[in-house]
Tab-separated table of C-alpha atoms and ligand atoms in Angstrom:
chain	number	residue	atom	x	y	z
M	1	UNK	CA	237.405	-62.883	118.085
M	2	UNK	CA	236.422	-61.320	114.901
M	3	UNK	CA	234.526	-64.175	113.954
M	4	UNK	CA	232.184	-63.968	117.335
M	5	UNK	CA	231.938	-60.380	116.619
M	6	UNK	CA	230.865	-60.882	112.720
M	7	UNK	CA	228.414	-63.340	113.447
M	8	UNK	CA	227.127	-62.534	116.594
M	9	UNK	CA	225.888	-59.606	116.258
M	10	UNK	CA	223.398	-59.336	119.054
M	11	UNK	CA	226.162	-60.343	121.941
M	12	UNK	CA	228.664	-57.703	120.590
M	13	UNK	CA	225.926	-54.884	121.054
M	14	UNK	CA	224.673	-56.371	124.131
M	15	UNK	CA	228.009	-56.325	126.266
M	16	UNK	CA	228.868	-53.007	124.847
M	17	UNK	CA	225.536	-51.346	126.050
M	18	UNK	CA	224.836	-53.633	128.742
M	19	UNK	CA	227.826	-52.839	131.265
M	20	UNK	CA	231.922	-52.325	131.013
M	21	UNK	CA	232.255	-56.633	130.646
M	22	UNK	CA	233.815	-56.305	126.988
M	23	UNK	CA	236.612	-58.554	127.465
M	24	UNK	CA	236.279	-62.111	125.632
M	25	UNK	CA	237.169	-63.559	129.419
M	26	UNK	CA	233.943	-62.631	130.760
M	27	UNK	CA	231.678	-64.228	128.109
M	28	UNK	CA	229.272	-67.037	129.948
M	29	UNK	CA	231.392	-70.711	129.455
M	30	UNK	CA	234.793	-68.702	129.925
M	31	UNK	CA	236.924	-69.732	132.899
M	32	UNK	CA	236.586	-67.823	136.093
M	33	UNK	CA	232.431	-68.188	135.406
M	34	UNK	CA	230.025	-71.156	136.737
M	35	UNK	CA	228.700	-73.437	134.713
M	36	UNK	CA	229.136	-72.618	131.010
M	37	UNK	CA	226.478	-72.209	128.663
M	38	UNK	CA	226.338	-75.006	126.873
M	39	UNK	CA	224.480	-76.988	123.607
M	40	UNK	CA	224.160	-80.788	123.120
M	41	UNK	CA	225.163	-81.645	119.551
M	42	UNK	CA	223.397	-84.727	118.027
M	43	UNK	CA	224.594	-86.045	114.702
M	44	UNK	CA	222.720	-88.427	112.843
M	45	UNK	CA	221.494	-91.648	113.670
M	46	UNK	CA	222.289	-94.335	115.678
M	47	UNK	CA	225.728	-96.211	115.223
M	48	UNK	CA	223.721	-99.756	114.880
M	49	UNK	CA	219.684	-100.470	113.768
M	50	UNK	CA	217.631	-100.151	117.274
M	51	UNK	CA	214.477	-100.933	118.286
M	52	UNK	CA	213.523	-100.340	121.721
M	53	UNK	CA	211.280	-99.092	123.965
M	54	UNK	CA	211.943	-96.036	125.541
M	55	UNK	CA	211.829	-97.235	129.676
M	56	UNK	CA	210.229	-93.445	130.776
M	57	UNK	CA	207.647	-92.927	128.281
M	58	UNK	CA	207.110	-96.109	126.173
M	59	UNK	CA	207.396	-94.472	123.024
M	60	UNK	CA	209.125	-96.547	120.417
M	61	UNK	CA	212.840	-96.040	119.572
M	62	UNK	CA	213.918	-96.847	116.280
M	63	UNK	CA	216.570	-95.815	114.448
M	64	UNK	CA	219.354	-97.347	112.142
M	65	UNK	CA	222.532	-96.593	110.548
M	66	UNK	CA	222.279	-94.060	107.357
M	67	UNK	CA	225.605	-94.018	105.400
M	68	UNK	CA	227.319	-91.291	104.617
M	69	UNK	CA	224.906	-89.142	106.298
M	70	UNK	CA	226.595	-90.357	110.057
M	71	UNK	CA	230.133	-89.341	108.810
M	72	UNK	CA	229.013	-85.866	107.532
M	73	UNK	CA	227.000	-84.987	110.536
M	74	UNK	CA	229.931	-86.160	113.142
M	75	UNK	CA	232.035	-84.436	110.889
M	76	UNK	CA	229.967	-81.391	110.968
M	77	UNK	CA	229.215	-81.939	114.817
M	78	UNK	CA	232.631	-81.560	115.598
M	79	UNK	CA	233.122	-77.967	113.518
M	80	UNK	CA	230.011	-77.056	115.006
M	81	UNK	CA	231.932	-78.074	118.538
M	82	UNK	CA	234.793	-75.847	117.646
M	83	UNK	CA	233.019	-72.335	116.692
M	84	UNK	CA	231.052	-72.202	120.057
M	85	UNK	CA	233.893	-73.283	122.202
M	86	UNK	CA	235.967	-70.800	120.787
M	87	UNK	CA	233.549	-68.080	121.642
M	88	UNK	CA	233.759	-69.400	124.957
M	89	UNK	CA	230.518	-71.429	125.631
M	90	UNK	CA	230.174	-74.919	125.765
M	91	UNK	CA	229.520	-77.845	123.818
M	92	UNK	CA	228.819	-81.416	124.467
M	93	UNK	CA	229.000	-84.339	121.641
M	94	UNK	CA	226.020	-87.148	121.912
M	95	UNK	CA	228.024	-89.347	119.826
M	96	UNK	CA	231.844	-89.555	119.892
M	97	UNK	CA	232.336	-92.183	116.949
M	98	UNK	CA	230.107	-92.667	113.413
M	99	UNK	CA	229.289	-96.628	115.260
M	100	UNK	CA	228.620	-95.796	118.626
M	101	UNK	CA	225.255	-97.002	119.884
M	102	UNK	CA	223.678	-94.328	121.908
M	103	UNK	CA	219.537	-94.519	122.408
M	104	UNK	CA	217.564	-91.499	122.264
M	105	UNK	CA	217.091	-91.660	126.212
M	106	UNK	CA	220.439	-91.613	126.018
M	107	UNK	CA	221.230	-88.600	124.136
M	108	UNK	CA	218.618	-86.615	126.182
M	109	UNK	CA	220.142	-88.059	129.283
M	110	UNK	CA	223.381	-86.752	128.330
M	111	UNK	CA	222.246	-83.765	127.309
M	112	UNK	CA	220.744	-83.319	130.648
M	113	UNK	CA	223.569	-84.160	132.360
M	114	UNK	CA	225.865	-81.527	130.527
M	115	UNK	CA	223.061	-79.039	131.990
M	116	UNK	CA	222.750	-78.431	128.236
M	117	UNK	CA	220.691	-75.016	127.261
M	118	UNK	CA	219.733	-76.137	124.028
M	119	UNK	CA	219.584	-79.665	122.153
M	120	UNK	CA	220.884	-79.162	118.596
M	121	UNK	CA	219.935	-82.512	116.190
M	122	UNK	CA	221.979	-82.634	112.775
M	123	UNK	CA	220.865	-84.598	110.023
M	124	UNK	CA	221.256	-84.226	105.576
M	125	UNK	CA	218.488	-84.792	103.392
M	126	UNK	CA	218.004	-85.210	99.458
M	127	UNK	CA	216.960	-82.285	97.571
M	128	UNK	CA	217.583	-78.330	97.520
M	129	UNK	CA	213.956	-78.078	99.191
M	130	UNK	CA	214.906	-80.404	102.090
M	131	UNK	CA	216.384	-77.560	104.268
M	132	UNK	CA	214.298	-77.448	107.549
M	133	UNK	CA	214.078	-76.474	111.573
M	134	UNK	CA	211.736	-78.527	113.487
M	135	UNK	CA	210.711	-77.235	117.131
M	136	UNK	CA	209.133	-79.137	120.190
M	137	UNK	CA	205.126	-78.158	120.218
M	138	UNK	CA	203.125	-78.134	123.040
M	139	UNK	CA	200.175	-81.697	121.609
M	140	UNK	CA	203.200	-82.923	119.007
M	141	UNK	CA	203.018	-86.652	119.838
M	142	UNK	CA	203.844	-89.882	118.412
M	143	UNK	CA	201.622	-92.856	118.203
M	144	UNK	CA	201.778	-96.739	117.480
M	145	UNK	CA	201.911	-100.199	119.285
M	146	UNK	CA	203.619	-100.535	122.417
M	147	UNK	CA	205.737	-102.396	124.422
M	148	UNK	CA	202.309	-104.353	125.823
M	149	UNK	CA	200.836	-105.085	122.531
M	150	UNK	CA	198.413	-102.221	123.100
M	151	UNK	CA	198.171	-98.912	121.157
M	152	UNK	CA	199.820	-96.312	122.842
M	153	UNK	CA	200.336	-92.256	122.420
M	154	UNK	CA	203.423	-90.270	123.391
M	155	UNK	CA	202.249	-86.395	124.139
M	156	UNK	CA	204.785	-83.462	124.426
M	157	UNK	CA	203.433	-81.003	127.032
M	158	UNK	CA	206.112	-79.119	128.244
M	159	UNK	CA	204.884	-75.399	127.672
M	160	UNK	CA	207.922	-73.798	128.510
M	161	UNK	CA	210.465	-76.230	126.901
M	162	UNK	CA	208.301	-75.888	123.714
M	163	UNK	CA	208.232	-72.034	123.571
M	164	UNK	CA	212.496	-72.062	124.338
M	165	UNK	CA	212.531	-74.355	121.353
M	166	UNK	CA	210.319	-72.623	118.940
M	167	UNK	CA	212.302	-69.076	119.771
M	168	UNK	CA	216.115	-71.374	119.755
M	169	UNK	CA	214.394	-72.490	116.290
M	170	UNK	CA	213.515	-69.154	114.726
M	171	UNK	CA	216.898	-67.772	115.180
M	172	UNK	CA	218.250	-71.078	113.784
M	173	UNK	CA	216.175	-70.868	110.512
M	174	UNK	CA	217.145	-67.115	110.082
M	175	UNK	CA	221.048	-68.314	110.722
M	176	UNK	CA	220.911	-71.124	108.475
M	177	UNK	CA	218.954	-68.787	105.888
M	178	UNK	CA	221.873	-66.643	105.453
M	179	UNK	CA	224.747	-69.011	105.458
M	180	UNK	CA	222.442	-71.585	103.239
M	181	UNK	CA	221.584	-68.514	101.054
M	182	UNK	CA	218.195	-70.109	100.768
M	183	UNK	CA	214.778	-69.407	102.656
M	184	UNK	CA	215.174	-72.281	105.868
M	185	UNK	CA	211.662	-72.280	107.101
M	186	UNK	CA	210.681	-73.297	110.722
M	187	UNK	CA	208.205	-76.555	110.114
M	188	UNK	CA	206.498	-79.495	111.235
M	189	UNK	CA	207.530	-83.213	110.242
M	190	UNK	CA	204.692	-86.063	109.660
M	191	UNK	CA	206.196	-89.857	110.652
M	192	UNK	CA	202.843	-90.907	109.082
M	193	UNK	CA	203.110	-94.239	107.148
M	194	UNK	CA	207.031	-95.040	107.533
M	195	UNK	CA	207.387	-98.525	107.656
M	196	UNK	CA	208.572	-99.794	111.230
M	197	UNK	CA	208.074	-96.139	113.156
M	198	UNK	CA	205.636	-94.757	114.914
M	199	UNK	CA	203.422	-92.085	112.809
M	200	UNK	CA	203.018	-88.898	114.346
M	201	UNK	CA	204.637	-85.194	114.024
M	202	UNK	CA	207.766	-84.942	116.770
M	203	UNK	CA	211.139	-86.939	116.444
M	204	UNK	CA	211.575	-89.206	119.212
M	205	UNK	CA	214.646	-87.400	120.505
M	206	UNK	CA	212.133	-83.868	120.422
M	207	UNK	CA	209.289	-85.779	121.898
M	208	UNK	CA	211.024	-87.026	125.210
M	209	UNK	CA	213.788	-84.249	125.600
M	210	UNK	CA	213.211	-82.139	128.827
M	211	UNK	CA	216.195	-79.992	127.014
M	212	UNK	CA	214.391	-77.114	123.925
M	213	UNK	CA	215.159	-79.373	120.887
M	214	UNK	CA	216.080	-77.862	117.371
M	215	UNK	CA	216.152	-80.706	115.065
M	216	UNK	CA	217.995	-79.632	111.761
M	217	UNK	CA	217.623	-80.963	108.346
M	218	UNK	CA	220.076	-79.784	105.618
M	219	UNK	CA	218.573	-80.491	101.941
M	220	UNK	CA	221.845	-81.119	99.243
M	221	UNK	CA	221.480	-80.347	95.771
M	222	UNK	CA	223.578	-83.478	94.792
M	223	UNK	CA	223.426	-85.834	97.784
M	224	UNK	CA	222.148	-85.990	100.774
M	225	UNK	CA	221.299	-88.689	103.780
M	226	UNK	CA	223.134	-91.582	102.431
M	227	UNK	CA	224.696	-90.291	99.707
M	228	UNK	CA	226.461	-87.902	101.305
M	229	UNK	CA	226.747	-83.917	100.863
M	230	UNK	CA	229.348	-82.104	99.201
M	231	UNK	CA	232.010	-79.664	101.242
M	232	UNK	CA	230.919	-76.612	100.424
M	233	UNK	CA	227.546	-77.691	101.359
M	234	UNK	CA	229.160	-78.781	104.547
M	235	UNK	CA	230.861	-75.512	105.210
M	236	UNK	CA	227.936	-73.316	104.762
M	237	UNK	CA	226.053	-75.823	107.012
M	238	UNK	CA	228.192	-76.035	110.073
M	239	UNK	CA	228.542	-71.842	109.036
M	240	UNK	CA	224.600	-71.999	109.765
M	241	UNK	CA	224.443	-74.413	112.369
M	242	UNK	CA	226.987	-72.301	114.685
M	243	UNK	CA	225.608	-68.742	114.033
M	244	UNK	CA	222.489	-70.037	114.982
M	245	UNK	CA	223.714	-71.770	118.366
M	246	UNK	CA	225.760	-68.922	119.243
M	247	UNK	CA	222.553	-66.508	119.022
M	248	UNK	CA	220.661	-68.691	120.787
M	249	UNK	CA	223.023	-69.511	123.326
M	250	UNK	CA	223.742	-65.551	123.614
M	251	UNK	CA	219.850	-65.087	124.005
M	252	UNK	CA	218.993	-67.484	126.887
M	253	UNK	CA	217.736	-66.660	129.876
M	254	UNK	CA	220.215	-69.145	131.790
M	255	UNK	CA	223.066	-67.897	130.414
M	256	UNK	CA	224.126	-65.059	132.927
M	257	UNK	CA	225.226	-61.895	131.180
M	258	UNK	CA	222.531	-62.412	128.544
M	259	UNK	CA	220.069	-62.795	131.053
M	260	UNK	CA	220.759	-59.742	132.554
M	261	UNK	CA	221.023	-57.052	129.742
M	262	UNK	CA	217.171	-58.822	128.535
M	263	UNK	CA	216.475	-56.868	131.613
M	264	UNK	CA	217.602	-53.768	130.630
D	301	ZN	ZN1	218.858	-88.300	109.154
């Protein structure tokens, strides 16, 4: 309890202004309530190399095993997992096991299915700069040769998904920032001239999600992707990661009791 009311600032203020619910039983996922309020957690890449075409919107969906950086995201995933069920939402894994083979329409499927609020995508990079949050934008697209030989563009137009990501993504960075003690800055990606993908500015997962999407990069000073980060770095990651859930989470229109002191 301490720890939601440390790091959750906003949620403790909100239920004690917002009506006499102040016991931990009434927060949205808790038992006794409907549906909880619940993230998707997505770590890393895919258990085996894939190459398929997605069957709803044709874009291309490749991905492939990455070392150490699979272990430390599951790993990570699972922490992550922990935090925001103990503060009584609820959280659903994409991947239960480092070699499972799950394809991006899968992972947004699932997602979908656990009536997931937010889709939370955890990945390490290389370098101290490689920290990032990257949101679904309304014309972010990917582009390359399709299934039928011909070349094909993948659009994202979902105005309102977009907009739930790019606010779930600001209070991500501003999370991350703190436990990172580094700027995190909300960004774009460019897939432009990586051999055997599709160039373009949206992961895949982003691009066809119907769920907001925060896709997370964590830049290690030692390691990162493959190589692997360091535990500390972990800690202050899945520290990050979960602050920045749990405020979004706390924040969302479908989850009830936030919902209704936003109308205060
Ligand atoms: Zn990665």
């Amino acid at each position: 309890m301490s720890f939601l009311r440390i790091t959750v600032g906003v949620f403790t203020a909100a239920m004690t202004v917002g009506s006499a619910i102040a016991e931990a039983a009434d927060l949205p996922g808790s038992s006794g309530g409907a549906t909880p309020c619940t993230v998707a957690l997505d770590p890393g890449h895919n258990g085996v190399a894939t190459n398929t075409f997605d069957p709803v919107t044709g874009v291309l969906m490749a991905d492939y095993p990455n070392g150490q950086e699979d272990a430390d995201a599951l790993e990570i995933a699972r922490a992550v997992r922990d935090r925001v069920e103990a503060a009584g939402f609820g959280a659903v894994l994409l991947k239960d096991a480092i070699d499972d083979n799950v394809s991006y329409r899968d992972r947004v499927d699932r997602a979908a299915a656990g009536d997931a609020v937010m889709g939370v995508s955890i990945h390490t990079t290389p370098g101290a700069d490689g920290s990032a949050v990257y949101p679904q934008r309304v014309g972010g697209f990917r582009t390359g040769e399709g299934a039928d030989g011909q070349r094909t563009t993948v659009t994202f137009g979902d105005v309102a998904t977009a907009a739930e990501s790019q606010r779930f993504s600001t209070m991500m960075a501003g999370a991350r920032s703190v436990a990172e003690l580094r700027g995190v800055p909300v960004t774009d990606l460019s897939f432009d001239g990586r051999e055997g993908l599709w160039g373009g500015n949206l992961p895949v997962l982003s691009l066809i999600a119907d769920t907001p999407w925060v896709y997370n990069e964590f830049g290690s000073v030692t390691g990162g992707g493959a190589h692997g980060i360091s535990t500390a770095e972990k800690a202050r990651y899945v520290d990050g990661l979960s602050a920045g859930i749990l405020a979004g989470l706390t924040a969302s229109p479908r989850c009830a009791v936030a919902g209704s002191v936003g109308s205060l």
